[in-house]
PDB file of C-alpha atoms in Angstrom:
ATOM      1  CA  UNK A   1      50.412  -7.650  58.339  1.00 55.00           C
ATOM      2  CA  UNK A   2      46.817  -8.537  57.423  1.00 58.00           C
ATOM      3  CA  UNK A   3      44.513  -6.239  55.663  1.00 56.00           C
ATOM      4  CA  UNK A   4      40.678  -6.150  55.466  1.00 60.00           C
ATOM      5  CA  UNK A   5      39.281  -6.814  51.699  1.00 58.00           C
ATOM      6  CA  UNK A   6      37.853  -3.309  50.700  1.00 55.00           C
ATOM      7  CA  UNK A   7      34.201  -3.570  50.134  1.00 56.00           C
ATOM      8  CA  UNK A   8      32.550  -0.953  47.756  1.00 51.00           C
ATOM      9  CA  UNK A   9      28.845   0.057  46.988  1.00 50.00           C
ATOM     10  CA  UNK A  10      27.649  -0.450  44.312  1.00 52.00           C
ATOM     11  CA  UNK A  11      24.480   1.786  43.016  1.00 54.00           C
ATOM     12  CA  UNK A  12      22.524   0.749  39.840  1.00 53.00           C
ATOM     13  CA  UNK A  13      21.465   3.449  37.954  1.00 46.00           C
ATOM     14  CA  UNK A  14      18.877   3.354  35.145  1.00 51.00           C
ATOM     15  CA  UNK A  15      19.436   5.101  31.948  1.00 47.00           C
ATOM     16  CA  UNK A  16      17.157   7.778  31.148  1.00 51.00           C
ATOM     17  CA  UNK A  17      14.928   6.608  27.768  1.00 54.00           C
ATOM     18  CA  UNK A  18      15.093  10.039  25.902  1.00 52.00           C
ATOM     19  CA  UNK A  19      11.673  10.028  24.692  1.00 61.00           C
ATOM     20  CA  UNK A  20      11.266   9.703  20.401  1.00 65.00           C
ATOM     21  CA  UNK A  21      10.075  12.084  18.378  1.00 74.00           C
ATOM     22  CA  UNK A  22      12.342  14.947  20.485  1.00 90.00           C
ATOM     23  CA  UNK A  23      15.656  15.279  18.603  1.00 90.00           C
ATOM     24  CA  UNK A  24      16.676  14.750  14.779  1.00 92.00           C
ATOM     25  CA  UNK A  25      20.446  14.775  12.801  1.00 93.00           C
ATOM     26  CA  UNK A  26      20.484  17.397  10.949  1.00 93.00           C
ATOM     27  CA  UNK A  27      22.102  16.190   7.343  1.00 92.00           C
ATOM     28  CA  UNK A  28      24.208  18.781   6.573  1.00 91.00           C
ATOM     29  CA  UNK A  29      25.907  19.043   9.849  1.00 92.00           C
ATOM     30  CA  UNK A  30      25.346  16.191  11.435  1.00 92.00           C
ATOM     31  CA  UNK A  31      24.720  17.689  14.626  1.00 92.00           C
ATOM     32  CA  UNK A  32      21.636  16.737  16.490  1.00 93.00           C
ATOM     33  CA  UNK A  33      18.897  19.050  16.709  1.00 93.00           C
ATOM     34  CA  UNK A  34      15.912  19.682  18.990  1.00 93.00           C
ATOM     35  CA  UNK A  35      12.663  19.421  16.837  1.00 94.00           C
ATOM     36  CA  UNK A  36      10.805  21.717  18.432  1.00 93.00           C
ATOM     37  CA  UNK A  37      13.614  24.180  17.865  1.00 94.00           C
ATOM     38  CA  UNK A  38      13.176  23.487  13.931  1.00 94.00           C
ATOM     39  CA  UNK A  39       9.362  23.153  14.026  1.00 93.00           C
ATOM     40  CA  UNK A  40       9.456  26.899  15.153  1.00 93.00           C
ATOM     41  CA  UNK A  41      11.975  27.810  12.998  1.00 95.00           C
ATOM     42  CA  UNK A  42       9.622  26.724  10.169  1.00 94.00           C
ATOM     43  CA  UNK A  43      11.264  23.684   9.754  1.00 95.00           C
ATOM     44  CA  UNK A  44      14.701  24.868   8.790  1.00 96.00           C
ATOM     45  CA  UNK A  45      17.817  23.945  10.939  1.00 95.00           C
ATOM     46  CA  UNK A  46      19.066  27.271  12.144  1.00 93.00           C
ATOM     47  CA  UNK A  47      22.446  26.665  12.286  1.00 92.00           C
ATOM     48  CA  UNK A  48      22.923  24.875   9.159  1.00 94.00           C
ATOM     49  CA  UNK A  49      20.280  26.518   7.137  1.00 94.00           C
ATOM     50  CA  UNK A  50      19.124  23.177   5.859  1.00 95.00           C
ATOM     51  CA  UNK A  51      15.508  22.738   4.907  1.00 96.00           C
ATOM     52  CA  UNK A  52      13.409  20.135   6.328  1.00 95.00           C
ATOM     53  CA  UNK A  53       9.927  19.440   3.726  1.00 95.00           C
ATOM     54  CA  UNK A  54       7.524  21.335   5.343  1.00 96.00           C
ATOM     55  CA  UNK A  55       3.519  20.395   5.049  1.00 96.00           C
ATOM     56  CA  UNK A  56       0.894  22.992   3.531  1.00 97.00           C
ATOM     57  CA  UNK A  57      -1.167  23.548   6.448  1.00 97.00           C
ATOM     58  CA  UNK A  58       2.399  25.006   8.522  1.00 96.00           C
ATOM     59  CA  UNK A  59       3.789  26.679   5.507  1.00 97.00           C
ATOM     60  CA  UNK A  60       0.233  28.670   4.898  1.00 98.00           C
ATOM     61  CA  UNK A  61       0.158  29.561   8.363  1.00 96.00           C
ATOM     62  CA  UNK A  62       4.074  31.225   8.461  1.00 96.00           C
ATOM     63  CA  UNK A  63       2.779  31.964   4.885  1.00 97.00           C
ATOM     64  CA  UNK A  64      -0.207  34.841   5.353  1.00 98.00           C
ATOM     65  CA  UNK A  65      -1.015  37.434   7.867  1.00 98.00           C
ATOM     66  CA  UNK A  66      -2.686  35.954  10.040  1.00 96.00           C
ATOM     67  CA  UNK A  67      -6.702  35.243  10.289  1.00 96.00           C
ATOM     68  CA  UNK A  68      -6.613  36.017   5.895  1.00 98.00           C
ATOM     69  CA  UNK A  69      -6.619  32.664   4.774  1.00 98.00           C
ATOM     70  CA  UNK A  70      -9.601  31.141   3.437  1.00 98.00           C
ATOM     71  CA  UNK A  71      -9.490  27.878   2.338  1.00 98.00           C
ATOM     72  CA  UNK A  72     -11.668  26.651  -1.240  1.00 97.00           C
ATOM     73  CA  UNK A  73     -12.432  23.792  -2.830  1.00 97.00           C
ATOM     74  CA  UNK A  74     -11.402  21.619   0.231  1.00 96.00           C
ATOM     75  CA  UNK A  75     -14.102  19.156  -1.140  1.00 96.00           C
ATOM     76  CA  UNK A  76     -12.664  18.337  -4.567  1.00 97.00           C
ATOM     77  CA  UNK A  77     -11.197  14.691  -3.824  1.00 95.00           C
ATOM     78  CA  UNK A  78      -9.726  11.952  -5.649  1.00 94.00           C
ATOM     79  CA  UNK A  79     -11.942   9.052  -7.573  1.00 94.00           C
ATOM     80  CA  UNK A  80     -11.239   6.111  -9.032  1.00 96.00           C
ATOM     81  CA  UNK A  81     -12.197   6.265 -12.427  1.00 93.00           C
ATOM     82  CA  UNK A  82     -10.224   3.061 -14.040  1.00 96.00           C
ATOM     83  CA  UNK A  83     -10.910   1.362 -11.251  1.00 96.00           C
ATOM     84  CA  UNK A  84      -7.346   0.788 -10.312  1.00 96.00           C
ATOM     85  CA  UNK A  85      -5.920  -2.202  -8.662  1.00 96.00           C
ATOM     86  CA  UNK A  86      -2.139  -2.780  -7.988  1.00 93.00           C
ATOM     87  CA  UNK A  87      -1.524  -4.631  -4.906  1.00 93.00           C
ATOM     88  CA  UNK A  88      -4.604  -3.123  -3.206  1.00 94.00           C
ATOM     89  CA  UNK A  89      -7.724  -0.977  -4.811  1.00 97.00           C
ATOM     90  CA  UNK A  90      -6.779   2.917  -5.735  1.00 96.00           C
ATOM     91  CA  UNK A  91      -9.350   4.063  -3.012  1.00 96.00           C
ATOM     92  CA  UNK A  92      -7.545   2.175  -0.145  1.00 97.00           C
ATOM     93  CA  UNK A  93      -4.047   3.451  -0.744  1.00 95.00           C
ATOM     94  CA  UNK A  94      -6.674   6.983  -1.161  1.00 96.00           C
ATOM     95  CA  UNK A  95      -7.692   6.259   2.612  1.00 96.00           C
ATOM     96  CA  UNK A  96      -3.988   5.561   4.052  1.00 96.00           C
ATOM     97  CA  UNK A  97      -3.069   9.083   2.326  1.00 96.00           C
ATOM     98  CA  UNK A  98      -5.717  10.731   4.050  1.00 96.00           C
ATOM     99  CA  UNK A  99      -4.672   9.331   7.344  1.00 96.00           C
ATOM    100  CA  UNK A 100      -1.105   9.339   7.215  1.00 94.00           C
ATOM    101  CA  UNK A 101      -1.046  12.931   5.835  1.00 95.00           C
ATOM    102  CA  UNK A 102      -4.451  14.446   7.344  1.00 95.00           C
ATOM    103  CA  UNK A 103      -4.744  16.113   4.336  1.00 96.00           C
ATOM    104  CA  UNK A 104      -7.756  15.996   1.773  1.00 95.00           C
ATOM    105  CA  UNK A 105      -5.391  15.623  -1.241  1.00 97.00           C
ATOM    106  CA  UNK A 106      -1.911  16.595  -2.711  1.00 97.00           C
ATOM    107  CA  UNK A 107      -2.596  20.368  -2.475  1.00 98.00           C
ATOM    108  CA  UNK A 108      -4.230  23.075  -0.458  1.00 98.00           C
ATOM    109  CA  UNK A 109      -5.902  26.216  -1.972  1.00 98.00           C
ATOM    110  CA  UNK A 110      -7.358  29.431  -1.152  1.00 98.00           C
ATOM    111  CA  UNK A 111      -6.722  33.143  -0.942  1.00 98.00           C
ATOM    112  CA  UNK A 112      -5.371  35.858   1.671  1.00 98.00           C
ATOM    113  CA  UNK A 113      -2.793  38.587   2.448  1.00 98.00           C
ATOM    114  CA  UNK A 114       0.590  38.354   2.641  1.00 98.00           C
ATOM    115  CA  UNK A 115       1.626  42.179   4.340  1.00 98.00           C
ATOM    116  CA  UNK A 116      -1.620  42.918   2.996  1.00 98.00           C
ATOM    117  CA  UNK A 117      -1.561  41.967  -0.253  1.00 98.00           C
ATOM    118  CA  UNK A 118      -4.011  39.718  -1.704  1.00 98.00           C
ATOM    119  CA  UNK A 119      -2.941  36.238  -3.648  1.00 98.00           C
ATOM    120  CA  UNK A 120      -4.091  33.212  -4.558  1.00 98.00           C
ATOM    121  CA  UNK A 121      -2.218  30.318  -3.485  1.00 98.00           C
ATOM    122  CA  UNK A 122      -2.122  26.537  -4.338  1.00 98.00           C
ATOM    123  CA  UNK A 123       0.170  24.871  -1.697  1.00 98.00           C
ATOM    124  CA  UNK A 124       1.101  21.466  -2.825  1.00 98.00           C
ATOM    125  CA  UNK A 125       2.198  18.701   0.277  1.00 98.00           C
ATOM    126  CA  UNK A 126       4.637  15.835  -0.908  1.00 97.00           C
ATOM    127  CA  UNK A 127       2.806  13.709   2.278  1.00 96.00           C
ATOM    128  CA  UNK A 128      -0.428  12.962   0.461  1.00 97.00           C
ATOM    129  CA  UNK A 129       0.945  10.433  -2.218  1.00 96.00           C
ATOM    130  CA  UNK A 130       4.111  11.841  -2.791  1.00 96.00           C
ATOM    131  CA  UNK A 131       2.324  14.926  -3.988  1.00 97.00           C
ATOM    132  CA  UNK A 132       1.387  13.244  -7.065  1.00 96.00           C
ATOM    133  CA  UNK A 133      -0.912  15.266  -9.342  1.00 96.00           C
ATOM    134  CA  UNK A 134      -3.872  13.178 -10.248  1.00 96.00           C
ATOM    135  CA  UNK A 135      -7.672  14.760 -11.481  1.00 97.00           C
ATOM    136  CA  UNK A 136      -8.288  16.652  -8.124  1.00 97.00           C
ATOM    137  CA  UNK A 137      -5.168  18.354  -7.478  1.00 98.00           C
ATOM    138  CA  UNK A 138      -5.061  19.357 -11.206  1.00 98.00           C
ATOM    139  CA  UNK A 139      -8.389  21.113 -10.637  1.00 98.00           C
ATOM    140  CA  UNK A 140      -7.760  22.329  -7.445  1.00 98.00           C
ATOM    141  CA  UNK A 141      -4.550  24.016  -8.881  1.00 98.00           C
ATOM    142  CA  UNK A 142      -6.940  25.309 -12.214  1.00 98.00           C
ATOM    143  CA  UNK A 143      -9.535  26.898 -10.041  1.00 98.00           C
ATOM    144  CA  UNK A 144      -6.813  28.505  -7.594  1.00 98.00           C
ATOM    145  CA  UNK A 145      -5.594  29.931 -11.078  1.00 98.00           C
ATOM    146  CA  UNK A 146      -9.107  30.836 -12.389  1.00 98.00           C
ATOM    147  CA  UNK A 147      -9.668  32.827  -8.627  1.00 98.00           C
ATOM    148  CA  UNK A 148      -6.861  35.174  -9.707  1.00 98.00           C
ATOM    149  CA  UNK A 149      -8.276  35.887 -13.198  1.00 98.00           C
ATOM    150  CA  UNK A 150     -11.730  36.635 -11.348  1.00 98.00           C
ATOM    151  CA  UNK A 151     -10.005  38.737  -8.856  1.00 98.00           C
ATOM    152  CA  UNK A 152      -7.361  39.913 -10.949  1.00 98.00           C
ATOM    153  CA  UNK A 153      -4.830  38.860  -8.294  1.00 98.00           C
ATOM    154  CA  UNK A 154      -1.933  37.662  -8.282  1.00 98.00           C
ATOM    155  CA  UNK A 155      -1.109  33.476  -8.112  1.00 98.00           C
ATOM    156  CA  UNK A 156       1.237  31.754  -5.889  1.00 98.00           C
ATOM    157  CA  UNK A 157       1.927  27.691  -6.494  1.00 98.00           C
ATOM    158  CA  UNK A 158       4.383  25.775  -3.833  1.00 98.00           C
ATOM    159  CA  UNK A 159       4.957  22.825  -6.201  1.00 98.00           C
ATOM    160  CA  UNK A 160       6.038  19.709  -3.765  1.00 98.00           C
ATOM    161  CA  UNK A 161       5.735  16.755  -6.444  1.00 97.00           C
ATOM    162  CA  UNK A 162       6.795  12.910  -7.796  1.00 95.00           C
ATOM    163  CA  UNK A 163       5.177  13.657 -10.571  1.00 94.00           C
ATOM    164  CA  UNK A 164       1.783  12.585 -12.590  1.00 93.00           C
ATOM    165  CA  UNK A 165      -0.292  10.179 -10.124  1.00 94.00           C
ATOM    166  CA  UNK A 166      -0.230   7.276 -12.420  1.00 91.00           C
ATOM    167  CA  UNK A 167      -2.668   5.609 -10.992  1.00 95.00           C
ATOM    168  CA  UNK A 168      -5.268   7.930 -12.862  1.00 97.00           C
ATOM    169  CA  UNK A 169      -3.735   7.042 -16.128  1.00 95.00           C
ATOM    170  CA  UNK A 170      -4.411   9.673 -18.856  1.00 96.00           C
ATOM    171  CA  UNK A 171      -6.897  11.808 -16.127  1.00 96.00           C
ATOM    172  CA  UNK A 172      -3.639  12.784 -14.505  1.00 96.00           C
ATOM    173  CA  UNK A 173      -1.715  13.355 -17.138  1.00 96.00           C
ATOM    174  CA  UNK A 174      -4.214  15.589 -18.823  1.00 97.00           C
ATOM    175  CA  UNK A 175      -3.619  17.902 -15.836  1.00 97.00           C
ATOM    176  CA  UNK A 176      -0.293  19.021 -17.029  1.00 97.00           C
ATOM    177  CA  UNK A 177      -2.547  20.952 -20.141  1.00 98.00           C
ATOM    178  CA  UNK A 178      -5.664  21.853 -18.350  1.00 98.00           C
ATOM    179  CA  UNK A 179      -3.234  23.777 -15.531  1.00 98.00           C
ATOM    180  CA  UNK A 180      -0.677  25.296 -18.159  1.00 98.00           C
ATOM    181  CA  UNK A 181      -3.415  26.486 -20.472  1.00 98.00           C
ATOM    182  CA  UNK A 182      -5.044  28.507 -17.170  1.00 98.00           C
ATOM    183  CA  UNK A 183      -1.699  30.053 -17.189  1.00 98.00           C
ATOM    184  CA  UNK A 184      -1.928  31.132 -20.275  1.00 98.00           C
ATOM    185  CA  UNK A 185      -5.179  33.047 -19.934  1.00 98.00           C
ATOM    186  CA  UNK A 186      -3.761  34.232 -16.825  1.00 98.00           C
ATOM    187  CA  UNK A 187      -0.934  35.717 -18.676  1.00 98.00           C
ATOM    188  CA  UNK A 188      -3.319  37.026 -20.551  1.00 98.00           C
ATOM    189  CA  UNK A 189      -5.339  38.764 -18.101  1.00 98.00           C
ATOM    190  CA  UNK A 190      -1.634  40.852 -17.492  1.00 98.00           C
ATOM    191  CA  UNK A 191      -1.459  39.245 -13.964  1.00 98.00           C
ATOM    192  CA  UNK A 192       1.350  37.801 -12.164  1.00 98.00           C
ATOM    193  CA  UNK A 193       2.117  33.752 -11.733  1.00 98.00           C
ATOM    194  CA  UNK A 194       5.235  33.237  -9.093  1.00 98.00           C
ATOM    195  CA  UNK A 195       6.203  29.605  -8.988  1.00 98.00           C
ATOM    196  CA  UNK A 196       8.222  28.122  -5.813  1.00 98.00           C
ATOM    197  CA  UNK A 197       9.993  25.227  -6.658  1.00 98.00           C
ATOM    198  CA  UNK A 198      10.505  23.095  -3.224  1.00 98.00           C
ATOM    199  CA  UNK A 199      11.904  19.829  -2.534  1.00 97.00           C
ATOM    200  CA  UNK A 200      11.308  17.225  -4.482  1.00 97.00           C
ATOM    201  CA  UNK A 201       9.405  19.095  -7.456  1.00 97.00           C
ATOM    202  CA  UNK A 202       9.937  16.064 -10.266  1.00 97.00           C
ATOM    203  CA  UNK A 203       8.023  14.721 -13.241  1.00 95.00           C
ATOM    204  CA  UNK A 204       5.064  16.192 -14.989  1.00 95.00           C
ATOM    205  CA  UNK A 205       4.584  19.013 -12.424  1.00 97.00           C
ATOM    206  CA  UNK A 206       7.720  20.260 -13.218  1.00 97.00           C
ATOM    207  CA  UNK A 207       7.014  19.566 -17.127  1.00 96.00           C
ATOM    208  CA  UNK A 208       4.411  22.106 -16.380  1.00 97.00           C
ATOM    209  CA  UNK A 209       3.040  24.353 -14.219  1.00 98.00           C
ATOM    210  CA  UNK A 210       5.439  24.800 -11.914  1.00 98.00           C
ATOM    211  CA  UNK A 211       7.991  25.870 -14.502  1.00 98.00           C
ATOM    212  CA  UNK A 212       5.430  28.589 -16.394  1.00 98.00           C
ATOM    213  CA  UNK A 213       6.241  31.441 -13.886  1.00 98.00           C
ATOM    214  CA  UNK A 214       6.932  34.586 -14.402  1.00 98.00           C
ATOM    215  CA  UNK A 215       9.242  34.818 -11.530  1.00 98.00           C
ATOM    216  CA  UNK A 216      10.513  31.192 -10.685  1.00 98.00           C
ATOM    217  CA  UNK A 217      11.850  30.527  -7.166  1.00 98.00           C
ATOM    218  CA  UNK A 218      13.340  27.965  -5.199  1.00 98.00           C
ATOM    219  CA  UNK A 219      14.330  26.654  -1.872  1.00 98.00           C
ATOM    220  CA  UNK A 220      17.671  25.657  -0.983  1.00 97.00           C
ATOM    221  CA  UNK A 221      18.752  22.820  -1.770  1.00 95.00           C
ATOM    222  CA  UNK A 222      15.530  21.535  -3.175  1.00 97.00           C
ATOM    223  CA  UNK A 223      15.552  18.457  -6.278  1.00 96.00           C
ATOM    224  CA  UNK A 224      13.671  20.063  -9.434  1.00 97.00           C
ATOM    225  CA  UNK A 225      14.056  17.923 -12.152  1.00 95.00           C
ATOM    226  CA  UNK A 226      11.845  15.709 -15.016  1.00 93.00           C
ATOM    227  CA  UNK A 227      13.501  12.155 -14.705  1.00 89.00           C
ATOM    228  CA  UNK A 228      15.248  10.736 -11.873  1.00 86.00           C
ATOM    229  CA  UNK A 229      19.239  11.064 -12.798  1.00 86.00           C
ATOM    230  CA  UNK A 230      19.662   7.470 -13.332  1.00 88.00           C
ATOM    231  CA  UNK A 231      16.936   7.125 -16.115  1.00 89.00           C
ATOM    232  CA  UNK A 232      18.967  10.117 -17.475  1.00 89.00           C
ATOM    233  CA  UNK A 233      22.303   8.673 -17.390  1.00 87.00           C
ATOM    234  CA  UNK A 234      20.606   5.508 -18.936  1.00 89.00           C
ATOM    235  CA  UNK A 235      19.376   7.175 -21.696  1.00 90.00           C
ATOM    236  CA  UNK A 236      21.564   9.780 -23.053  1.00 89.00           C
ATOM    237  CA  UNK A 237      25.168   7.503 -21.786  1.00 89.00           C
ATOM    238  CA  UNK A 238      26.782  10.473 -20.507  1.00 86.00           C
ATOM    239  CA  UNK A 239      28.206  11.469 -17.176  1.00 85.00           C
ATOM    240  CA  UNK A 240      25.902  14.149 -15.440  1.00 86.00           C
ATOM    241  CA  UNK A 241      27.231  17.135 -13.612  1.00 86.00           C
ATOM    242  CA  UNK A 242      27.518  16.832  -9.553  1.00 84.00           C
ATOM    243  CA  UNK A 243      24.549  18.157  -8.322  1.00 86.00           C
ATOM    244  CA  UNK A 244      23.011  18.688 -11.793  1.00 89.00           C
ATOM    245  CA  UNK A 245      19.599  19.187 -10.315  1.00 95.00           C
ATOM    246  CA  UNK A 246      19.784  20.710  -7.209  1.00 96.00           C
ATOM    247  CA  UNK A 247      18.212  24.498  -7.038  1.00 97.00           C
ATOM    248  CA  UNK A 248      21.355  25.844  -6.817  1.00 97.00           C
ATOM    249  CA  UNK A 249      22.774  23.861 -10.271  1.00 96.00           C
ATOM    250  CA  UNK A 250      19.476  24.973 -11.697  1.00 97.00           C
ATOM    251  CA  UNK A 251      19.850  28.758 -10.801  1.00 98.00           C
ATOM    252  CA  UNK A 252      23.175  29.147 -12.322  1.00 97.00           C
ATOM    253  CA  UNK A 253      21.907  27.337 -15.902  1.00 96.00           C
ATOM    254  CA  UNK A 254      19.126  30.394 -15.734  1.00 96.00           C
ATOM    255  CA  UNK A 255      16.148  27.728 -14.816  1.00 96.00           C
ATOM    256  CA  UNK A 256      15.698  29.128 -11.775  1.00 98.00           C
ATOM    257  CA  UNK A 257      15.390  32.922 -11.005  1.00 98.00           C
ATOM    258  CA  UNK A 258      16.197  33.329  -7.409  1.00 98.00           C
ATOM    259  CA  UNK A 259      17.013  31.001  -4.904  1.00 98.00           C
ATOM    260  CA  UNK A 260      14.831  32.011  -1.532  1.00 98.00           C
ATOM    261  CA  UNK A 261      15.211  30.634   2.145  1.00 97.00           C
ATOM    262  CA  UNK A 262      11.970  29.915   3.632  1.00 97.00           C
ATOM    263  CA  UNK A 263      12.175  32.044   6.116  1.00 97.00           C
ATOM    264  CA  UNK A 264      12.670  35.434   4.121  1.00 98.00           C
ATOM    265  CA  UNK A 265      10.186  33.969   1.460  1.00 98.00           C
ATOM    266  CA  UNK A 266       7.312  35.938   2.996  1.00 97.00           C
ATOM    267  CA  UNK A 267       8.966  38.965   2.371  1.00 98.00           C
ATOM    268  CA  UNK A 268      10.407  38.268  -0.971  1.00 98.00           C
ATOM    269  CA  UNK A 269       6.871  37.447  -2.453  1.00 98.00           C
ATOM    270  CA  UNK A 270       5.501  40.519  -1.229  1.00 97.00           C
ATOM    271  CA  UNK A 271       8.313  42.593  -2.868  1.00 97.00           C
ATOM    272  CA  UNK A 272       7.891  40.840  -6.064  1.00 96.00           C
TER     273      UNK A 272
END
């Protein structure tokens, strides 16, 4: 008995390129999750709860009601003055910040309402040079401060932050007094200084301003600390706790008041 060889068809398909930019893992679950989906969700994963770094311009708008905010001092940018060269001139890397970011500098200031009640706010954005603090974020940051005092409103900081912008040498690190001594006469003035610790807040940000609040809050999850934990571990030869500075370590050693997800932190400043 003789049979026929079978023949088959054969179709070629091509694989659908899923465009980039449309999905991300999200770290604590591992699942894979639409951005969009997050980006409306103020970047944080709704399943999960973790928080994606958000930049100033998004969190202001989520931030205020809307049409209040009025943006000062978008002017005061970053110079050069020791004329800094490491592998490439201080106002070049300036430039790619600007670009990459499409931000001014480090922070964003201004005033409005959040449920109708006025603040002033100094949003800081870890984009724009890792949110380093160098002369013009300082005094952006000094004169958010000073609005309150004239106002007599209350001040609202988002510290986002490597640390001093050493590139600015002594400038940057004279920030850390100018800003903490406007707290003081804040203080003074009997008004209110909340202080939201987000991720990373490191260095001398967190060696000053950001840690002067009255009312100290953080995101979940976020890194506050001075040193990075290997310079620690170098230095003092001991073993450091798991997790020893994560907002949540930092909360139950009393550094941190209350820890606040982003998307209740609207109405949690308003209450306070």
């Amino acid at each position: 008995m003789h049979f026929d060889k079978p023949t088959y068809s054969v179709r070629k398909s091509r694989k659908k390129d899923i465009p980039k930019g449309l999905y991300t893992k999200d770290p604590v679950s591992g699942d894979i999750v639409f951005n969009k989906e997050v980006e409306d969700n103020q970047m944080v994963v709704p399943k999960s709860g973790h928080h994606f770094p958000i930049g100033a311009r998004l969190r202001i708008a989520k931030l205020f009601d809307s049409d209040t905010f009025v943006e000062v001092d978008a002017a005061v940018r970053s110079s050069d003055p020791l004329k800094f060269v490491d592998s490439q001139p201080y106002p070049d890397r300036i430039k790619r910040y600007e670009k990459d970011s499409g931000l001014p500098e480090a922070v964003i200031c201004g005033t409005g309402r959040i449920l109708g009640l006025e603040v002033s706010v100094a949003v800081m954005d870890f984009r724009f040079c890792g949110g380093a603090m160098g002369a013009a974020a300082g005094e952006k940051i000094t004169r958010a401060i000073e609005v309150g005092i004239k106002r007599r409103i209350p001040v609202i900081i988002f510290s986002a932050s490597g640390g001093a912008r050493m590139q600015e040498g002594i400038y940057s690190l004279m920030q850390m007094a100018k800003t903490s001594a406007a707290l003081g006469r804040l203080s003074e003035a009997g008004l209110p200084f909340i202080s939201v610790l987000t991720h990373p807040t490191m260095g001398g940000v967190t060696a000053s301003f950001a840690t002067l609040g009255d009312v100290i809050l953080a995101e979940p999850g976020a890194l506050i600390g001075f040193a990075g934990a290997r310079v620690i571990k170098d230095t003092t030869k001991q073993t450091l706790p798991a997790g020893f500075q994560t907002a949540e370590f930092l909360l139950k050693h009393g550094l941190v008041d209350q820890i606040v997800s982003r998307l209740e932190m609207r109405e949690r400043l308003h209450d306070i």
